[in-house]
Tab-separated table of C-alpha atoms and ligand atoms in Angstrom:
chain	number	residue	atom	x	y	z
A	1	UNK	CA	-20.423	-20.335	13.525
A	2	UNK	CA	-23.215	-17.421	13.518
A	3	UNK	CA	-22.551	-14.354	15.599
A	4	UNK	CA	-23.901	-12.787	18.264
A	5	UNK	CA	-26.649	-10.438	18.246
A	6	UNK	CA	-23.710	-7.739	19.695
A	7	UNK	CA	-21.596	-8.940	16.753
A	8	UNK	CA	-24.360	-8.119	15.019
A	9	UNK	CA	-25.830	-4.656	15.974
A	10	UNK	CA	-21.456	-3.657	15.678
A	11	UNK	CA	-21.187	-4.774	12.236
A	12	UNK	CA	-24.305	-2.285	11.171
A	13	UNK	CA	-23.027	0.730	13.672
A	14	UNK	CA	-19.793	0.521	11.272
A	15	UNK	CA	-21.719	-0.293	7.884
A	16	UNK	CA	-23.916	2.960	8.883
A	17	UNK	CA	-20.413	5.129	9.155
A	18	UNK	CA	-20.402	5.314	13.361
A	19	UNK	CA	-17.553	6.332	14.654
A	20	UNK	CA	-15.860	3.038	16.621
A	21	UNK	CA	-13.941	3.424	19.460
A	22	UNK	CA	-10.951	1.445	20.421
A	23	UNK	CA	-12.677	-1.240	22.302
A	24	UNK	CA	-15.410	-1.587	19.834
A	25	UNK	CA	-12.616	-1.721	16.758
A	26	UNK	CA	-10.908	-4.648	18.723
A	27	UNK	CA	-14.583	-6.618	18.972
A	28	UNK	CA	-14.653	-6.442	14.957
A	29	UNK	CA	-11.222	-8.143	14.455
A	30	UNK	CA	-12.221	-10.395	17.251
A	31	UNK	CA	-15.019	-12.135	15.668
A	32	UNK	CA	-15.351	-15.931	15.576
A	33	UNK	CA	-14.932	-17.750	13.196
A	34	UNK	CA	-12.192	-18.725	10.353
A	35	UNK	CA	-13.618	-16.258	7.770
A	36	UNK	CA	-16.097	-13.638	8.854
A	37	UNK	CA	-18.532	-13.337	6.092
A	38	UNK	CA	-20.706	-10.675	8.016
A	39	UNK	CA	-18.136	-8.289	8.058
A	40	UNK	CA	-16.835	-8.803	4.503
A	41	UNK	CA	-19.936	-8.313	3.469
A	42	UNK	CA	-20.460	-4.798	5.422
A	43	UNK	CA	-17.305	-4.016	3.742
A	44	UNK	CA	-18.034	-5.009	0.871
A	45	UNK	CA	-21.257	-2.758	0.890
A	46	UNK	CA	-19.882	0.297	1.886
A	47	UNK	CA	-17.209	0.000	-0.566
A	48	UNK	CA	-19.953	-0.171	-3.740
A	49	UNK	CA	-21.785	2.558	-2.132
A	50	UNK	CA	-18.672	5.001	-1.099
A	51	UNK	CA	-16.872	3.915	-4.187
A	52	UNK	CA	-17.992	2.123	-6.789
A	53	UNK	CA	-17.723	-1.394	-8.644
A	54	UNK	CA	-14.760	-0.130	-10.173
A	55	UNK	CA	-11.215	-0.966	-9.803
A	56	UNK	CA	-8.441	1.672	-10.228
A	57	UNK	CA	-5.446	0.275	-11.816
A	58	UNK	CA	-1.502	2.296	-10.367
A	59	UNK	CA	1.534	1.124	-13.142
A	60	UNK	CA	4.331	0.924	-10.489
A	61	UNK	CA	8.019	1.276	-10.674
A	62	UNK	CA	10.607	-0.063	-8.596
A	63	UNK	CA	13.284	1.890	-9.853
A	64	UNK	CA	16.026	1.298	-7.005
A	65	UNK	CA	16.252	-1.843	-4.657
A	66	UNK	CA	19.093	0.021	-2.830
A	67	UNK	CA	18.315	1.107	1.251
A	68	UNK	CA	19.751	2.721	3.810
A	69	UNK	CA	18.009	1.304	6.461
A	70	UNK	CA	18.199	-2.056	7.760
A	71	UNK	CA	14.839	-2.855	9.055
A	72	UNK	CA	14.520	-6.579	10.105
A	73	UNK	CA	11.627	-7.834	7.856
A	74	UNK	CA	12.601	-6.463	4.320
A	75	UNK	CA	14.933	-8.335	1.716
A	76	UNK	CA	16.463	-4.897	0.766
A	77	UNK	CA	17.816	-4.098	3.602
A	78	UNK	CA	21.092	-2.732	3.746
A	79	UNK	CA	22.831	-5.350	5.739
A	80	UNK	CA	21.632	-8.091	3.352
A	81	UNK	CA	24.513	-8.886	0.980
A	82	UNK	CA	22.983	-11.525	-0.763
A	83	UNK	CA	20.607	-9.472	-2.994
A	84	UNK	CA	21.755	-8.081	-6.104
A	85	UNK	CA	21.730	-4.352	-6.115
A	86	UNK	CA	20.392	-2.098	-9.171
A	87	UNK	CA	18.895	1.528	-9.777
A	88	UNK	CA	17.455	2.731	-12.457
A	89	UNK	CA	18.657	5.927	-15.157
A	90	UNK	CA	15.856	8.593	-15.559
A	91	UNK	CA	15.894	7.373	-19.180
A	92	UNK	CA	14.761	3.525	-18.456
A	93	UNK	CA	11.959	4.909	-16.392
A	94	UNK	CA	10.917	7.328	-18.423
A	95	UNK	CA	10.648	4.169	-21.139
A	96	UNK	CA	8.820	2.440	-18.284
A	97	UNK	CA	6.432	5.481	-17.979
A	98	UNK	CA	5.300	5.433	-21.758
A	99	UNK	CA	4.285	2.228	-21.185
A	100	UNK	CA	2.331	2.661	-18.454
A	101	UNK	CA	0.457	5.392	-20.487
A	102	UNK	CA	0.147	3.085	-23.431
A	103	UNK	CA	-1.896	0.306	-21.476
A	104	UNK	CA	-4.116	3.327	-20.577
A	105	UNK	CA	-3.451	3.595	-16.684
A	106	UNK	CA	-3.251	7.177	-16.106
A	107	UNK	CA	-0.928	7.316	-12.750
A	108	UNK	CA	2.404	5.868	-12.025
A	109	UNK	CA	4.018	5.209	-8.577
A	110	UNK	CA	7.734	4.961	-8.113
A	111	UNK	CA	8.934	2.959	-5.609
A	112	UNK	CA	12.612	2.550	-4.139
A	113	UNK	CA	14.416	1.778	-0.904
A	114	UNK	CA	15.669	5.016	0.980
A	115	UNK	CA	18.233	5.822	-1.326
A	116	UNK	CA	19.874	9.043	-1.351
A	117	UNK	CA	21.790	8.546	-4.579
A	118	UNK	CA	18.167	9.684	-5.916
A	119	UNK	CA	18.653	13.338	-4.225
A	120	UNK	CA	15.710	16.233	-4.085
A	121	UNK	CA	16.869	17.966	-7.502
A	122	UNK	CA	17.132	14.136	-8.871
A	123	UNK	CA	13.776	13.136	-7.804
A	124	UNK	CA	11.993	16.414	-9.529
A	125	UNK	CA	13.815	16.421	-12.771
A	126	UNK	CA	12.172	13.046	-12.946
A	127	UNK	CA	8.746	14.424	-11.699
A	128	UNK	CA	9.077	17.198	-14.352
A	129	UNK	CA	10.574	14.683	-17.310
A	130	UNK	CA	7.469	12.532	-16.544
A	131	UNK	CA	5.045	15.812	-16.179
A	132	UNK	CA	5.811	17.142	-19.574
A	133	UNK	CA	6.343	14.150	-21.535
A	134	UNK	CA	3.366	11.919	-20.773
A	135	UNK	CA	1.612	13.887	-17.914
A	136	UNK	CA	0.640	10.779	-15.976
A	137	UNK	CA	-0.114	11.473	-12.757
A	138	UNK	CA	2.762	10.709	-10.084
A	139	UNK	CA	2.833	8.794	-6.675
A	140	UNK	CA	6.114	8.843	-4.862
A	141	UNK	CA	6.835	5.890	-2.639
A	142	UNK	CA	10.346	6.571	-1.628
A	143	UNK	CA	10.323	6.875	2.181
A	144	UNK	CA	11.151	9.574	5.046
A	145	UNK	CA	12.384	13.311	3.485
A	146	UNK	CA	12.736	16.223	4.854
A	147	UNK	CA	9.826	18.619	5.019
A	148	UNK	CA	11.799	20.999	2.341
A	149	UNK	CA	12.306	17.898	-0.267
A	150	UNK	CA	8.434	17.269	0.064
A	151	UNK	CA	7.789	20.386	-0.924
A	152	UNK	CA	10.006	20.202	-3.651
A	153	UNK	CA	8.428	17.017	-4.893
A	154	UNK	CA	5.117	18.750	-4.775
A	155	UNK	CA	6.050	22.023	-6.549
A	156	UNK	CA	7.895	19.853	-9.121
A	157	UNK	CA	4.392	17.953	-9.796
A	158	UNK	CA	4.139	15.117	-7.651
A	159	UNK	CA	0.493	14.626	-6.458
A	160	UNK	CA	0.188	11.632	-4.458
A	161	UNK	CA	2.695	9.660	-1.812
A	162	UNK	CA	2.980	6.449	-0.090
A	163	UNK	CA	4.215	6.331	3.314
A	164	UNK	CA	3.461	3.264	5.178
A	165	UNK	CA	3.350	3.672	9.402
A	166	UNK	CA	4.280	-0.174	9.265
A	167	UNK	CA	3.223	-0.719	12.730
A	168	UNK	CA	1.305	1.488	15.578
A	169	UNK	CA	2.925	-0.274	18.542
A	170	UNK	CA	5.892	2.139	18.580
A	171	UNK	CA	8.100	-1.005	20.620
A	172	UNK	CA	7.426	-3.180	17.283
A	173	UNK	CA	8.272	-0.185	15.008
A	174	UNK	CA	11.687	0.880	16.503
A	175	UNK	CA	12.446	-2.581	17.131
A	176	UNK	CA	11.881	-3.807	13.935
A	177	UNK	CA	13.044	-0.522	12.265
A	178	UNK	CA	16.664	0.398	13.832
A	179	UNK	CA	17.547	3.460	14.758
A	180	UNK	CA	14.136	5.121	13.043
A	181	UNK	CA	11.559	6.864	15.414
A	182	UNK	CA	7.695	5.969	15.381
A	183	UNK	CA	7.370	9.816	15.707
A	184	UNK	CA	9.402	11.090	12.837
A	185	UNK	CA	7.354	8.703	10.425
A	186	UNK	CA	3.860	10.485	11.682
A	187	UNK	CA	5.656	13.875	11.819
A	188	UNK	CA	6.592	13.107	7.629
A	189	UNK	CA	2.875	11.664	7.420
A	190	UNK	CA	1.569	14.946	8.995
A	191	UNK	CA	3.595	17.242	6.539
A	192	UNK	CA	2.698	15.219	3.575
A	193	UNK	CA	-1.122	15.596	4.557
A	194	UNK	CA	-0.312	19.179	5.267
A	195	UNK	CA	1.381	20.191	1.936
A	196	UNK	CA	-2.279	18.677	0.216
A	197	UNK	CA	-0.802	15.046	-0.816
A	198	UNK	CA	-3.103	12.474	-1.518
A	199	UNK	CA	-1.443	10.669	0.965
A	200	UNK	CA	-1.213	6.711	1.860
A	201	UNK	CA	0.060	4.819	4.584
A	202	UNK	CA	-0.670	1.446	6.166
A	203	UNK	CA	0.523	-1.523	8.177
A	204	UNK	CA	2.075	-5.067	7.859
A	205	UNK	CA	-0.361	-7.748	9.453
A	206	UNK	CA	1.704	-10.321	11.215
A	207	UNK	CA	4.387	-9.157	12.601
A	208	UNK	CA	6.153	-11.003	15.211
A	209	UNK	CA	4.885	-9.348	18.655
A	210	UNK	CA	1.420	-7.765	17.153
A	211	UNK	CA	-1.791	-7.996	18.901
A	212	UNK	CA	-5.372	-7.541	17.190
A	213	UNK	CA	-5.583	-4.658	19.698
A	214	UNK	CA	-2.789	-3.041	17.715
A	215	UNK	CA	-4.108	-3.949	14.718
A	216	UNK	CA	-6.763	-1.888	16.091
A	217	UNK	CA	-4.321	1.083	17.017
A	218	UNK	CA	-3.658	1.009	13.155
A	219	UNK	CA	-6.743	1.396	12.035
A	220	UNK	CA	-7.054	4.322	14.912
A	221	UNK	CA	-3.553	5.911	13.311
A	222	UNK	CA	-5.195	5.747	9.513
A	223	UNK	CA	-8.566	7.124	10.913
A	224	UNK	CA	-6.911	10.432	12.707
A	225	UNK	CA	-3.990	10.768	9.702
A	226	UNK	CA	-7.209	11.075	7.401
A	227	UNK	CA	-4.839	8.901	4.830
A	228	UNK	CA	-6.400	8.621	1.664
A	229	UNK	CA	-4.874	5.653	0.616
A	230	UNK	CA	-4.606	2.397	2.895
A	231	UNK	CA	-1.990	-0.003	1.880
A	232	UNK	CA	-2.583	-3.235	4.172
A	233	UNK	CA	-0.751	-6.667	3.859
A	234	UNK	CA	0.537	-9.508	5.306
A	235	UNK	CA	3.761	-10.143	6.862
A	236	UNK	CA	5.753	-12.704	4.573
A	237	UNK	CA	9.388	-13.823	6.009
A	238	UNK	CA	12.044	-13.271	4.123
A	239	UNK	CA	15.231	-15.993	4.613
A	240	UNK	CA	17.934	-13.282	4.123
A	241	UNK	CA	16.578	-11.210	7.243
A	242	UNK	CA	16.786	-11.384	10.765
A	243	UNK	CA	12.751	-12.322	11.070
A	244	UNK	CA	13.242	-15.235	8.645
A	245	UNK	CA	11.312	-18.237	9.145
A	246	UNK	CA	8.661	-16.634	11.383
A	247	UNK	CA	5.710	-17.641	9.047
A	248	UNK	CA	2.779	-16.068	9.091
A	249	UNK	CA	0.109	-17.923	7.127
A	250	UNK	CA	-2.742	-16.405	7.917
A	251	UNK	CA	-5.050	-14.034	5.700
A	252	UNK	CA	-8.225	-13.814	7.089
A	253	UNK	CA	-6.653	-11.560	9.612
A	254	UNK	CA	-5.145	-9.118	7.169
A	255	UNK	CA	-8.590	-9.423	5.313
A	256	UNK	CA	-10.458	-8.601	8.524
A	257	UNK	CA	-8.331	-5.645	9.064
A	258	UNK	CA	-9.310	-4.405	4.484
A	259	UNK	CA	-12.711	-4.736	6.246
A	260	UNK	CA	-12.367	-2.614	9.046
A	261	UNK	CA	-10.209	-0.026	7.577
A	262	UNK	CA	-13.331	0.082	4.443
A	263	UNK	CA	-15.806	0.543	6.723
A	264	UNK	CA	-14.124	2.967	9.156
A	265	UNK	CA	-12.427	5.378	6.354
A	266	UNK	CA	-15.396	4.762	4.375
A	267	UNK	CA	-13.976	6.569	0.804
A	268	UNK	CA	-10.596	5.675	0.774
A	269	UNK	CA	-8.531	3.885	-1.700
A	270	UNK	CA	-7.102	0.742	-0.672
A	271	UNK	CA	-4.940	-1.998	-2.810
A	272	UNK	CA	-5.603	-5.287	-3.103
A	273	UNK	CA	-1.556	-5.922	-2.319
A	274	UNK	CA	1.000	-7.683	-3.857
A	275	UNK	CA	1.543	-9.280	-0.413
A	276	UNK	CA	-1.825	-11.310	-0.038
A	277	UNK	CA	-1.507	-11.992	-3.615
A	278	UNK	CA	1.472	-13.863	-2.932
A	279	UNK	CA	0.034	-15.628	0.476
A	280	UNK	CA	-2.660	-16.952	-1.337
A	281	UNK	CA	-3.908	-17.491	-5.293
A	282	UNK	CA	-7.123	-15.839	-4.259
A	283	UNK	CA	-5.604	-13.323	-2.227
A	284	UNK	CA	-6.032	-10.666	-4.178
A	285	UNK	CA	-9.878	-11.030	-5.340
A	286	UNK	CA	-10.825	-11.864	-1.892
A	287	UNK	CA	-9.470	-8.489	-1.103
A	288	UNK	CA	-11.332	-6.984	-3.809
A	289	UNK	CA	-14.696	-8.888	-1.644
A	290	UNK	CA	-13.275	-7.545	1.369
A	291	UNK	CA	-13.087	-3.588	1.212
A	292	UNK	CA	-10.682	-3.184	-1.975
A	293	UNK	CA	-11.248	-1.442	-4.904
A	294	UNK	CA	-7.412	-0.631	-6.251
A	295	UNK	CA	-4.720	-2.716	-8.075
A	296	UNK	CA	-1.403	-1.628	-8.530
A	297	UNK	CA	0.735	-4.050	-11.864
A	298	UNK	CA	4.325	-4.066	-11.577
A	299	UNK	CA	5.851	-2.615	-14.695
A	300	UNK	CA	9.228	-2.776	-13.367
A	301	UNK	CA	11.421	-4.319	-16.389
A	302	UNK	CA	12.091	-7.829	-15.779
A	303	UNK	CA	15.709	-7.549	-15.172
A	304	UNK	CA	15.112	-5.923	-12.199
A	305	UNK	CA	11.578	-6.809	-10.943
A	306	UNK	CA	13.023	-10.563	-9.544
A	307	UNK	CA	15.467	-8.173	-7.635
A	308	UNK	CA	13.125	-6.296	-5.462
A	309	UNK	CA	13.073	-8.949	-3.084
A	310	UNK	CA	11.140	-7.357	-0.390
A	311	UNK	CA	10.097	-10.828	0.601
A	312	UNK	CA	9.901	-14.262	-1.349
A	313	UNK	CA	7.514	-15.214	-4.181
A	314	UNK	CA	6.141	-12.218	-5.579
A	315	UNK	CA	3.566	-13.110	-7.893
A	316	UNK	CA	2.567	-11.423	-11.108
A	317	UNK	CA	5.255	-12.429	-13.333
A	318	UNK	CA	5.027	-11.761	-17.289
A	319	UNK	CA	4.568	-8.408	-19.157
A	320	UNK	CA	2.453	-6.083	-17.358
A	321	UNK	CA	-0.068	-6.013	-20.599
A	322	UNK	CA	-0.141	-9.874	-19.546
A	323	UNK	CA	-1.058	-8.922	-16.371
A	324	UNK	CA	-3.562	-6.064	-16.859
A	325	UNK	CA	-5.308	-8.672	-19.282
A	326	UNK	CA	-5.667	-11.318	-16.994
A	327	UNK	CA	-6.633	-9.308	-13.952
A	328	UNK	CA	-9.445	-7.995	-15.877
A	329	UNK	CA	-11.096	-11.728	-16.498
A	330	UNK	CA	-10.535	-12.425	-12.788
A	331	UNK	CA	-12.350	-8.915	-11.535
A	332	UNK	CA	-15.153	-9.962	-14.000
A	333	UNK	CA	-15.837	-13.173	-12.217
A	334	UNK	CA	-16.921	-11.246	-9.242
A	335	UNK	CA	-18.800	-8.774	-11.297
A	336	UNK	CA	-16.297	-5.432	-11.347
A	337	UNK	CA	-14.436	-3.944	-13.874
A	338	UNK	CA	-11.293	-1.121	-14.730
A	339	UNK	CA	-11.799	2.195	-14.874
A	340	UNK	CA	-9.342	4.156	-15.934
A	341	UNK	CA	-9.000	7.152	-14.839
A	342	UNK	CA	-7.471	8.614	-12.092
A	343	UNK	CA	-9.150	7.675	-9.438
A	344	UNK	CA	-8.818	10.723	-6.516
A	345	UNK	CA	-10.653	9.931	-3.234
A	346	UNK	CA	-14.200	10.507	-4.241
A	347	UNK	CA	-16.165	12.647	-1.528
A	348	UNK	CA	-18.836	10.636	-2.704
A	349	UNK	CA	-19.683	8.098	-5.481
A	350	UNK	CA	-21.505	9.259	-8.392
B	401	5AD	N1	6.527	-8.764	4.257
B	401	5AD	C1	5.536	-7.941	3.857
B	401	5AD	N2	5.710	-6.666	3.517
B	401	5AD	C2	6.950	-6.164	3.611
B	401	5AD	N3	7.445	-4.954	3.353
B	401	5AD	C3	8.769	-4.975	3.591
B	401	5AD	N4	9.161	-6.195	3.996
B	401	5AD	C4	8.040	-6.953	4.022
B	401	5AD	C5	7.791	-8.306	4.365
B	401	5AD	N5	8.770	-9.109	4.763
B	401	5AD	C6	6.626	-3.836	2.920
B	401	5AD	C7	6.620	-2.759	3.974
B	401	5AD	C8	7.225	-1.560	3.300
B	401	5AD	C9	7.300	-1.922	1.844
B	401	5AD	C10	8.595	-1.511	1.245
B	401	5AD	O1	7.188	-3.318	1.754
B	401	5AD	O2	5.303	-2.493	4.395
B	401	5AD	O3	6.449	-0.421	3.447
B	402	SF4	FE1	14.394	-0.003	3.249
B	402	SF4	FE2	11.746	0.277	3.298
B	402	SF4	FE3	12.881	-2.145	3.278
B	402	SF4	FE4	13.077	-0.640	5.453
B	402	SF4	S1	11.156	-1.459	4.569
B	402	SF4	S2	14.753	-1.796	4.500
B	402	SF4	S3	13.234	1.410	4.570
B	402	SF4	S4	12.947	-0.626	1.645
């Protein structure tokens, strides 16, 4: 099916860097069709031009599968006794960070459930460990803090941190997420901004109850946080939580919404995720067509990685060297390659 000529003129407003309003953000996600070439392609565009052909590779660590929350879509949540719990010593991830240095990829993200066995001074003698023994640069993706343990993270040499908003449609959030507010999760996005993060956040595309006009909110809530990062995937079911067996088989919408994000944040970094790699063998690549331009391998030691059952079927398994390899043939076949190096948001390409 071809679109219309106001399909049209709205893909090039965006592809030029207009601002969209709400109504006009909605139209994009609206378009007809299965896949929406026209719009992947606009992506696509302003991703090589704002930048680059390459692809930015994050090692990642899930270094505790233990939560205190009990949100309704995610495996580790704390009212599901079926999952085997572990955390990490400061000494296996430290191991886990050489590695990471030794396949070259120069930042590492560590990932957990909210878990406050890992308290403030915890967190930074890890930050500082990793600092001064293979100065990688370090992501935290370890949930809601206080505004004084964010600052501690920082002075302790943290640069970057992952905070996803999950949802814009507050209803969905607090629903899905009991007893957390919609507002205390922008209020920790605002501080991390403010304390000069580079800071990520993002949404889950699927959701039982979301409308493409809140997928459109989203994009709205990433455009005035000025995130740098944009982590977007699909919804996947897990059968040990409350939303299990809502399926949600549908990519091109979490695609469409890569697109929109590239061309309304225009120089961000956003993942090809785990999440779409799991949905669908060409997830991930189609992503990388779609807006993407970052990868993050899972160098979480295998005893553990099975364990961080967020939701069922995780791809990638094998060494992360395995993984790294492979990836690389696969971003060839669509004509982009690794760089790596740190990969900041670039004011501009070039
Ligand atoms: N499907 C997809 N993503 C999920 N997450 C948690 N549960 C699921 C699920 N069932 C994502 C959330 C959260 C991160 C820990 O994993 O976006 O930020
Ligand atoms: Fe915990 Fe995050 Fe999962 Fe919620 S989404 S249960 S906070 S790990």
């Amino acid at each position: 099916m071809s679109i219309s000529k106001a399909a049209e003129s709205l893909i090039a407003k965006a592809k030029e860097g207009k601002d969209l309003n709400r109504q006009e953000i909605i139209q994009l996600l609206y378009l007809p069709g299965k896949y929406s070439p026209e719009l992947f392609v606009a992506a696509d565009n302003v991703r090589k031009d704002q930048v680059g052909d390459e692809i930015f590779l994050r090692g990642i660590i899930e270094f505790s599968n233990h939560c205190q929350r009990n949100c309704l879509y995610c495996g580790l949540r704390k009212g599901n006794s079926r999952i085997s719990r572990y955390r990490m010593t400061e000494d296996e991830i430290l191991a886990i960070t050489e590695e990471i240095k030794k396949s070259s990829i120069p930042t590492v993200v560590l990932q957990s459930g909210e878990d406050s066995y890992y308290t403030a001074d915890v967190i930074c003698h890890l930050i500082e460990r990793i600092r001064k023994e293979t100065n990688l640069i370090i992501t935290l993706s370890i949930g809601e803090r206080s505004l004084t343990d964010y600052k501690s993270f920082q002075q302790a040499g943290a640069d970057r941190y992952l905070l996803k908003h999950e949802t814009a449609d507050k209803n969905i959030y607090q629903y899905m997420r009991p007893g957390c507010k919609w507002e205390d999760r922008l209020q920790c996005l605002r501080w991390l901004k403010e304390l000069g993060f580079e800071t990520g956040t993002g949404n889950m595309v699927g959701v039982p109850g979301q409308t493409l006009e809140s997928l459109a909110d989203d994009l709205l809530v990433m455009k005035y946080l000025n995130a740098d990062m944009l982590g977007i995937g699909p919804f996947i079911a897990h059968p040990d939580t409350p939303l299990a067996g809502i399926d949600n088989d549908d990519m091109d919408i979490t695609l469409r919404v890569i697109a929109a994000a590239r061309l309304i944040t225009r120089n961000t970094n956003i993942p090809a995720t785990t999440a779409l790699a799991t949905l669908h063998p060409q997830g991930r690549l189609l992503a990388l067509q779609a807006g993407a331009n970052v990868v993050m391998p899972d160098f979480t030691p295998e005893i553990y990685k099975n364990r961080y059952d967020i939701y069922p079927g995780r791809k990638d398994v094998g060494s992360a060297q395995d993984i790294i390899n492979k990836l690389e043939i696969d971003f060839r076949t669509i004509g982009r390659f690794i760089n790596y190096s740190a990969g900041y948001r670039q004011t501009k390409y070039h």
